[in-house]
Tab-separated table of C-alpha atoms in Angstrom:
chain	number	residue	atom	x	y	z
A	22	MET	CA	-1.517	-0.691	13.541
A	23	GLY	CA	-5.191	-1.374	12.813
A	24	HIS	CA	-6.569	-4.270	10.854
A	25	PRO	CA	-5.654	-3.858	7.146
A	26	SER	CA	-9.281	-3.941	5.979
A	27	PHE	CA	-10.244	-1.317	8.551
A	28	VAL	CA	-7.346	0.940	7.548
A	29	THR	CA	-8.201	0.537	3.869
A	30	GLY	CA	-11.850	1.322	4.607
A	31	MET	CA	-10.940	4.455	6.523
A	32	ASN	CA	-8.602	5.588	3.744
A	33	ALA	CA	-11.400	5.149	1.192
A	34	ALA	CA	-13.801	6.998	3.490
A	35	ALA	CA	-11.314	9.826	3.993
A	36	LEU	CA	-10.871	10.126	0.234
A	37	ALA	CA	-14.634	10.149	-0.338
A	38	PHE	CA	-15.035	12.766	2.388
A	39	ARG	CA	-12.346	14.981	0.880
A	40	PHE	CA	-14.042	14.948	-2.525
A	41	ARG	CA	-17.637	14.747	-1.279
A	42	VAL	CA	-18.703	18.054	-2.832
A	43	ALA	CA	-17.362	17.050	-6.260
A	44	ILE	CA	-19.059	13.645	-5.979
A	45	PHE	CA	-22.393	15.186	-5.002
A	46	LEU	CA	-22.117	17.616	-7.917
A	47	LEU	CA	-21.392	14.713	-10.268
A	48	LEU	CA	-24.516	12.925	-9.037
A	49	TYR	CA	-26.559	16.061	-9.710
A	50	LEU	CA	-25.054	16.377	-13.188
A	51	VAL	CA	-25.915	12.788	-14.097
A	52	GLY	CA	-29.402	13.276	-12.652
A	53	PHE	CA	-30.074	16.314	-14.816
A	54	LEU	CA	-28.310	15.002	-17.912
A	55	PRO	CA	-28.546	11.207	-17.807
A	56	PRO	CA	-26.363	9.776	-20.584
A	57	TRP	CA	-28.962	7.059	-21.217
A	58	GLY	CA	-31.827	9.529	-21.864
A	59	ALA	CA	-32.759	12.701	-23.695
A	60	GLY	CA	-32.076	14.909	-20.671
A	61	VAL	CA	-33.945	17.988	-19.549
A	62	ARG	CA	-33.195	20.041	-22.618
A	63	GLY	CA	-34.365	17.352	-24.994
A	64	GLY	CA	-37.861	17.689	-23.655
A	65	SER	CA	-39.085	14.236	-24.729
A	66	GLU	CA	-38.755	12.666	-21.278
A	67	GLY	CA	-40.129	15.628	-19.384
A	68	THR	CA	-39.481	16.065	-15.663
A	69	LEU	CA	-40.233	14.098	-12.526
A	70	TRP	CA	-42.355	17.111	-11.519
A	71	LEU	CA	-44.756	16.475	-14.412
A	72	ALA	CA	-44.560	12.689	-14.101
A	73	ALA	CA	-45.396	12.756	-10.374
A	74	SER	CA	-48.292	15.177	-10.892
A	75	THR	CA	-49.670	13.081	-13.753
A	76	LEU	CA	-49.390	9.873	-11.748
A	77	ALA	CA	-51.239	11.452	-8.814
A	78	ALA	CA	-53.984	12.710	-11.136
A	79	ARG	CA	-54.429	9.254	-12.682
A	80	SER	CA	-55.425	7.924	-9.268
A	81	GLY	CA	-58.748	9.680	-9.755
A	82	TRP	CA	-58.659	11.279	-6.308
A	83	ILE	CA	-57.329	14.616	-7.515
A	84	GLY	CA	-57.211	16.594	-10.744
A	85	LEU	CA	-54.020	17.354	-12.651
A	86	ALA	CA	-53.981	21.038	-11.664
A	87	ALA	CA	-54.470	20.245	-7.977
A	88	ALA	CA	-51.903	17.440	-8.153
A	89	THR	CA	-49.328	19.791	-9.683
A	90	VAL	CA	-49.926	22.358	-6.935
A	91	THR	CA	-49.619	19.639	-4.288
A	92	VAL	CA	-46.332	18.323	-5.675
A	93	THR	CA	-45.018	21.888	-5.902
A	94	LEU	CA	-45.958	22.624	-2.282
A	95	ILE	CA	-44.289	19.408	-1.115
A	96	ALA	CA	-41.119	20.408	-2.968
A	97	LEU	CA	-41.214	23.892	-1.466
A	98	ALA	CA	-41.717	22.463	2.041
A	99	CYS	CA	-38.734	20.154	1.531
A	100	LEU	CA	-36.576	23.044	0.300
A	101	ALA	CA	-37.539	25.278	3.210
A	102	THR	CA	-36.981	22.528	5.781
A	103	GLY	CA	-33.708	21.497	4.177
A	104	ALA	CA	-32.434	25.089	4.085
A	105	MET	CA	-33.428	25.586	7.732
A	106	LEU	CA	-31.598	22.429	8.810
A	107	ARG	CA	-28.514	23.406	6.814
A	108	VAL	CA	-28.350	26.887	8.344
A	109	TRP	CA	-29.118	25.665	11.870
A	110	GLY	CA	-26.613	22.823	11.678
A	111	THR	CA	-23.870	24.964	10.145
A	112	ALA	CA	-24.384	27.647	12.803
A	113	TYR	CA	-23.426	25.147	15.510
A	114	LEU	CA	-21.014	23.034	13.507
A	115	SER	CA	-19.271	26.151	12.141
A	116	SER	CA	-18.703	26.829	8.471
A	117	GLY	CA	-14.989	26.053	8.828
A	118	VAL	CA	-15.651	22.462	9.860
A	119	MET	CA	-18.440	22.146	7.298
A	120	ARG	CA	-16.030	23.140	4.506
A	121	GLY	CA	-13.143	21.062	5.837
A	122	ALA	CA	-11.385	18.530	3.644
A	123	VAL	CA	-10.759	16.126	6.545
A	124	MET	CA	-12.987	14.781	9.293
A	125	GLN	CA	-12.686	16.603	12.599
A	126	GLY	CA	-13.786	15.467	16.022
A	127	ASP	CA	-11.774	16.980	18.862
A	128	ARG	CA	-14.868	17.430	21.015
A	129	LEU	CA	-18.546	16.593	20.967
A	130	VAL	CA	-21.103	19.256	20.106
A	131	ALA	CA	-24.652	18.285	21.053
A	132	ALA	CA	-26.402	21.646	21.072
A	133	GLY	CA	-28.860	23.211	18.650
A	134	PRO	CA	-30.146	20.690	16.071
A	135	TYR	CA	-27.634	18.094	17.315
A	136	ARG	CA	-29.847	17.608	20.357
A	137	TYR	CA	-32.541	16.151	18.087
A	138	LEU	CA	-30.590	14.235	15.451
A	139	ARG	CA	-26.960	13.496	14.779
A	140	ASN	CA	-26.837	14.530	11.120
A	141	PRO	CA	-28.999	17.606	10.426
A	142	LEU	CA	-26.744	18.685	7.559
A	143	TYR	CA	-27.109	15.415	5.695
A	144	LEU	CA	-30.850	15.336	6.270
A	145	GLY	CA	-31.085	18.928	5.042
A	146	SER	CA	-29.028	18.063	1.974
A	147	TRP	CA	-31.253	15.069	1.238
A	148	LEU	CA	-34.425	17.166	1.460
A	149	LEU	CA	-32.880	19.726	-0.884
A	150	GLY	CA	-31.826	16.956	-3.256
A	151	PHE	CA	-35.280	15.369	-3.184
A	152	ALA	CA	-36.974	18.652	-4.091
A	153	THR	CA	-34.410	19.420	-6.788
A	154	SER	CA	-34.856	15.968	-8.325
A	155	LEU	CA	-38.347	17.025	-9.414
A	156	LEU	CA	-36.650	19.156	-12.066
A	157	MET	CA	-34.761	16.136	-13.449
A	158	PRO	CA	-35.956	13.688	-16.073
A	159	PRO	CA	-37.647	10.735	-14.341
A	160	SER	CA	-34.857	8.341	-15.334
A	161	GLY	CA	-32.237	10.775	-14.043
A	162	ALA	CA	-34.089	11.198	-10.766
A	163	ALA	CA	-34.410	7.395	-10.483
A	164	PHE	CA	-30.609	7.240	-10.536
A	165	PHE	CA	-29.932	10.368	-8.514
A	166	LEU	CA	-32.077	9.741	-5.423
A	167	PRO	CA	-30.768	6.223	-4.584
A	168	ALA	CA	-27.177	7.203	-5.457
A	169	PHE	CA	-27.360	10.391	-3.385
A	170	SER	CA	-28.898	8.519	-0.444
A	171	LEU	CA	-26.338	5.705	-0.519
A	172	PHE	CA	-23.386	8.082	-0.731
A	173	ALA	CA	-24.744	10.207	2.136
A	174	LEU	CA	-25.235	7.076	4.279
A	175	PHE	CA	-21.685	5.981	3.418
A	176	LEU	CA	-20.316	9.330	4.599
A	177	ILE	CA	-22.432	9.230	7.750
A	178	SER	CA	-21.173	5.735	8.632
A	179	ALA	CA	-17.579	6.780	7.957
A	180	GLU	CA	-17.882	9.850	10.167
A	181	GLU	CA	-19.488	7.855	12.951
A	182	ARG	CA	-16.659	5.308	12.895
A	183	PHE	CA	-14.126	8.116	12.970
A	184	LEU	CA	-15.848	9.900	15.838
A	185	THR	CA	-16.209	6.691	17.817
A	186	ALA	CA	-12.464	6.150	17.449
A	187	GLN	CA	-11.761	9.768	18.447
A	188	LEU	CA	-14.228	10.250	21.297
A	189	GLY	CA	-14.943	6.734	22.495
A	190	ASP	CA	-17.686	6.201	25.081
A	191	VAL	CA	-18.772	9.844	25.041
A	192	TYR	CA	-19.820	9.616	21.418
A	193	GLN	CA	-21.310	6.130	21.797
A	194	GLN	CA	-23.521	7.381	24.634
A	195	TYR	CA	-24.545	10.326	22.478
A	196	CYS	CA	-25.477	7.932	19.637
A	197	ARG	CA	-27.654	5.915	21.989
A	198	ARG	CA	-29.525	9.047	23.077
A	199	VAL	CA	-29.863	10.877	19.754
A	200	PRO	CA	-31.109	9.243	16.514
A	201	ARG	CA	-29.084	9.331	13.325
A	202	LEU	CA	-31.524	11.004	10.922
A	203	TRP	CA	-35.071	10.914	12.282
A	204	PRO	CA	-35.456	13.839	14.738
A	205	ARG	CA	-36.197	12.942	18.336
A	206	ILE	CA	-39.218	14.769	19.714
A	207	GLY	CA	-38.203	16.817	22.727
A	208	GLY	CA	-34.506	16.409	22.120
A	209	ALA	CA	-31.770	15.211	24.427
A	210	ASP	CA	-30.251	17.408	27.099
A	211	ALA	CA	-27.602	19.738	25.730
A	212	ILE	CA	-24.167	18.418	26.681
A	213	SER	CA	-22.016	21.106	25.115
A	214	SER	CA	-21.646	24.851	25.342
A	215	ALA	CA	-21.341	25.512	21.612
A	216	ARG	CA	-22.643	28.870	20.469
A	217	PRO	CA	-24.166	29.416	17.046
A	218	HIS	CA	-22.492	31.588	14.411
A	219	TRP	CA	-25.575	32.742	12.536
A	220	LEU	CA	-24.019	35.225	10.124
A	221	GLN	CA	-21.346	32.772	8.991
A	222	ALA	CA	-24.001	30.076	8.633
A	223	LEU	CA	-26.249	32.287	6.518
A	224	LEU	CA	-23.347	33.161	4.242
A	225	ALA	CA	-22.154	29.556	4.040
A	226	GLU	CA	-25.637	28.348	3.134
A	227	THR	CA	-26.389	30.999	0.519
A	228	TYR	CA	-27.277	28.387	-2.085
A	229	PRO	CA	-30.155	26.597	-0.288
A	230	ILE	CA	-31.533	29.890	1.035
A	231	ALA	CA	-31.428	31.621	-2.348
A	232	PHE	CA	-32.773	28.651	-4.296
A	233	THR	CA	-35.637	28.165	-1.858
A	234	GLY	CA	-36.563	31.820	-2.354
A	235	CYS	CA	-36.352	31.502	-6.133
A	236	PHE	CA	-38.462	28.350	-6.092
A	237	ALA	CA	-41.112	30.062	-3.958
A	238	ILE	CA	-41.300	32.889	-6.496
A	239	PHE	CA	-40.924	31.135	-9.859
A	240	ALA	CA	-42.305	27.625	-9.293
A	241	TRP	CA	-45.833	28.846	-10.044
A	242	ARG	CA	-44.831	29.365	-13.657
A	243	TYR	CA	-44.357	25.586	-13.820
A	244	ASN	CA	-41.301	26.049	-16.013
A	245	ALA	CA	-38.468	23.695	-15.038
A	246	ARG	CA	-35.958	25.473	-17.272
A	247	ILE	CA	-36.370	28.752	-15.366
A	248	LEU	CA	-35.864	26.951	-12.059
A	249	ILE	CA	-32.788	25.137	-13.351
A	250	GLN	CA	-31.348	28.488	-14.392
A	251	CYS	CA	-32.131	29.812	-10.901
A	252	LEU	CA	-30.385	26.794	-9.399
A	253	LEU	CA	-27.217	27.465	-11.400
A	254	ILE	CA	-27.251	31.174	-10.558
A	255	CYS	CA	-27.800	30.520	-6.850
A	256	TYR	CA	-24.994	27.994	-6.718
A	257	GLY	CA	-22.664	30.322	-8.594
A	258	LEU	CA	-23.537	33.123	-6.161
A	259	SER	CA	-22.757	30.855	-3.224
A	260	LEU	CA	-19.309	30.118	-4.681
A	261	VAL	CA	-18.577	33.834	-5.021
A	262	ILE	CA	-19.675	34.522	-1.446
A	263	ARG	CA	-17.679	31.552	-0.171
A	264	ALA	CA	-14.563	32.860	-1.922
A	265	PHE	CA	-14.838	36.208	-0.153
A	266	THR	CA	-15.798	35.038	3.328
A	267	ARG	CA	-13.632	33.537	6.003
A	268	PRO	CA	-15.189	30.443	7.550
A	269	ALA	CA	-15.777	30.317	11.279
A	270	THR	CA	-13.750	27.650	13.044
A	271	GLY	CA	-14.877	25.083	15.529
A	272	ARG	CA	-15.310	21.383	16.207
A	273	ALA	CA	-18.410	19.264	16.111
A	274	ASP	CA	-19.761	15.763	15.865
A	275	ALA	CA	-21.003	15.521	12.291
A	276	GLY	CA	-20.947	17.442	9.032
A	277	ALA	CA	-21.586	17.390	5.346
């Protein structure tokens, strides 16, 4: 039997992992519709997109129009990078493990993006969340970004403890060679023979791919409501596709 506090911590982590999607969705909901503010539809608070552009313009180094374009391009770059990391990570992790309700760690996978960082899926999710937060009211985004980051770090720590217990020295050596979230230039030597499942990954990551495409097309209208509608449609489409696709199976070292 393990130490009671450790067992309790792992049980809490397992519960958080099981309901991680619902918790992330709740964080998004509060970010878009903060109960302490007017929300997006009220219009009085505006969006972080406008607030960030205005703040940059007030510096005097750049005009409002140029600042808005700059913020939009940064958001688009974050979406594209986040979608790429999600697809790449899921291709090697496998969509079955990515969707799993329990942590899995029968063997170490250190190929593909896992040669450069241990948690490409969480980093991809954070980049997507950061870009999406621009459509939230500033007060909602001020809650969402720290809450999202803390919950993701909690899940990462829980998974790393689980994998250390499952894999022992092999995983500890991997952690010493590969950083947690900041990609290592050059990457470590591949120590697994995992093969990517690209089609399953593309289907599993329909939402970030579709929303990135919609943002690239419609962001230049500078209408947050249109983009929020696109977000909802893209997520709904991803749920439909997920319901009709069978996830690929596999084992890996980290997931989200």
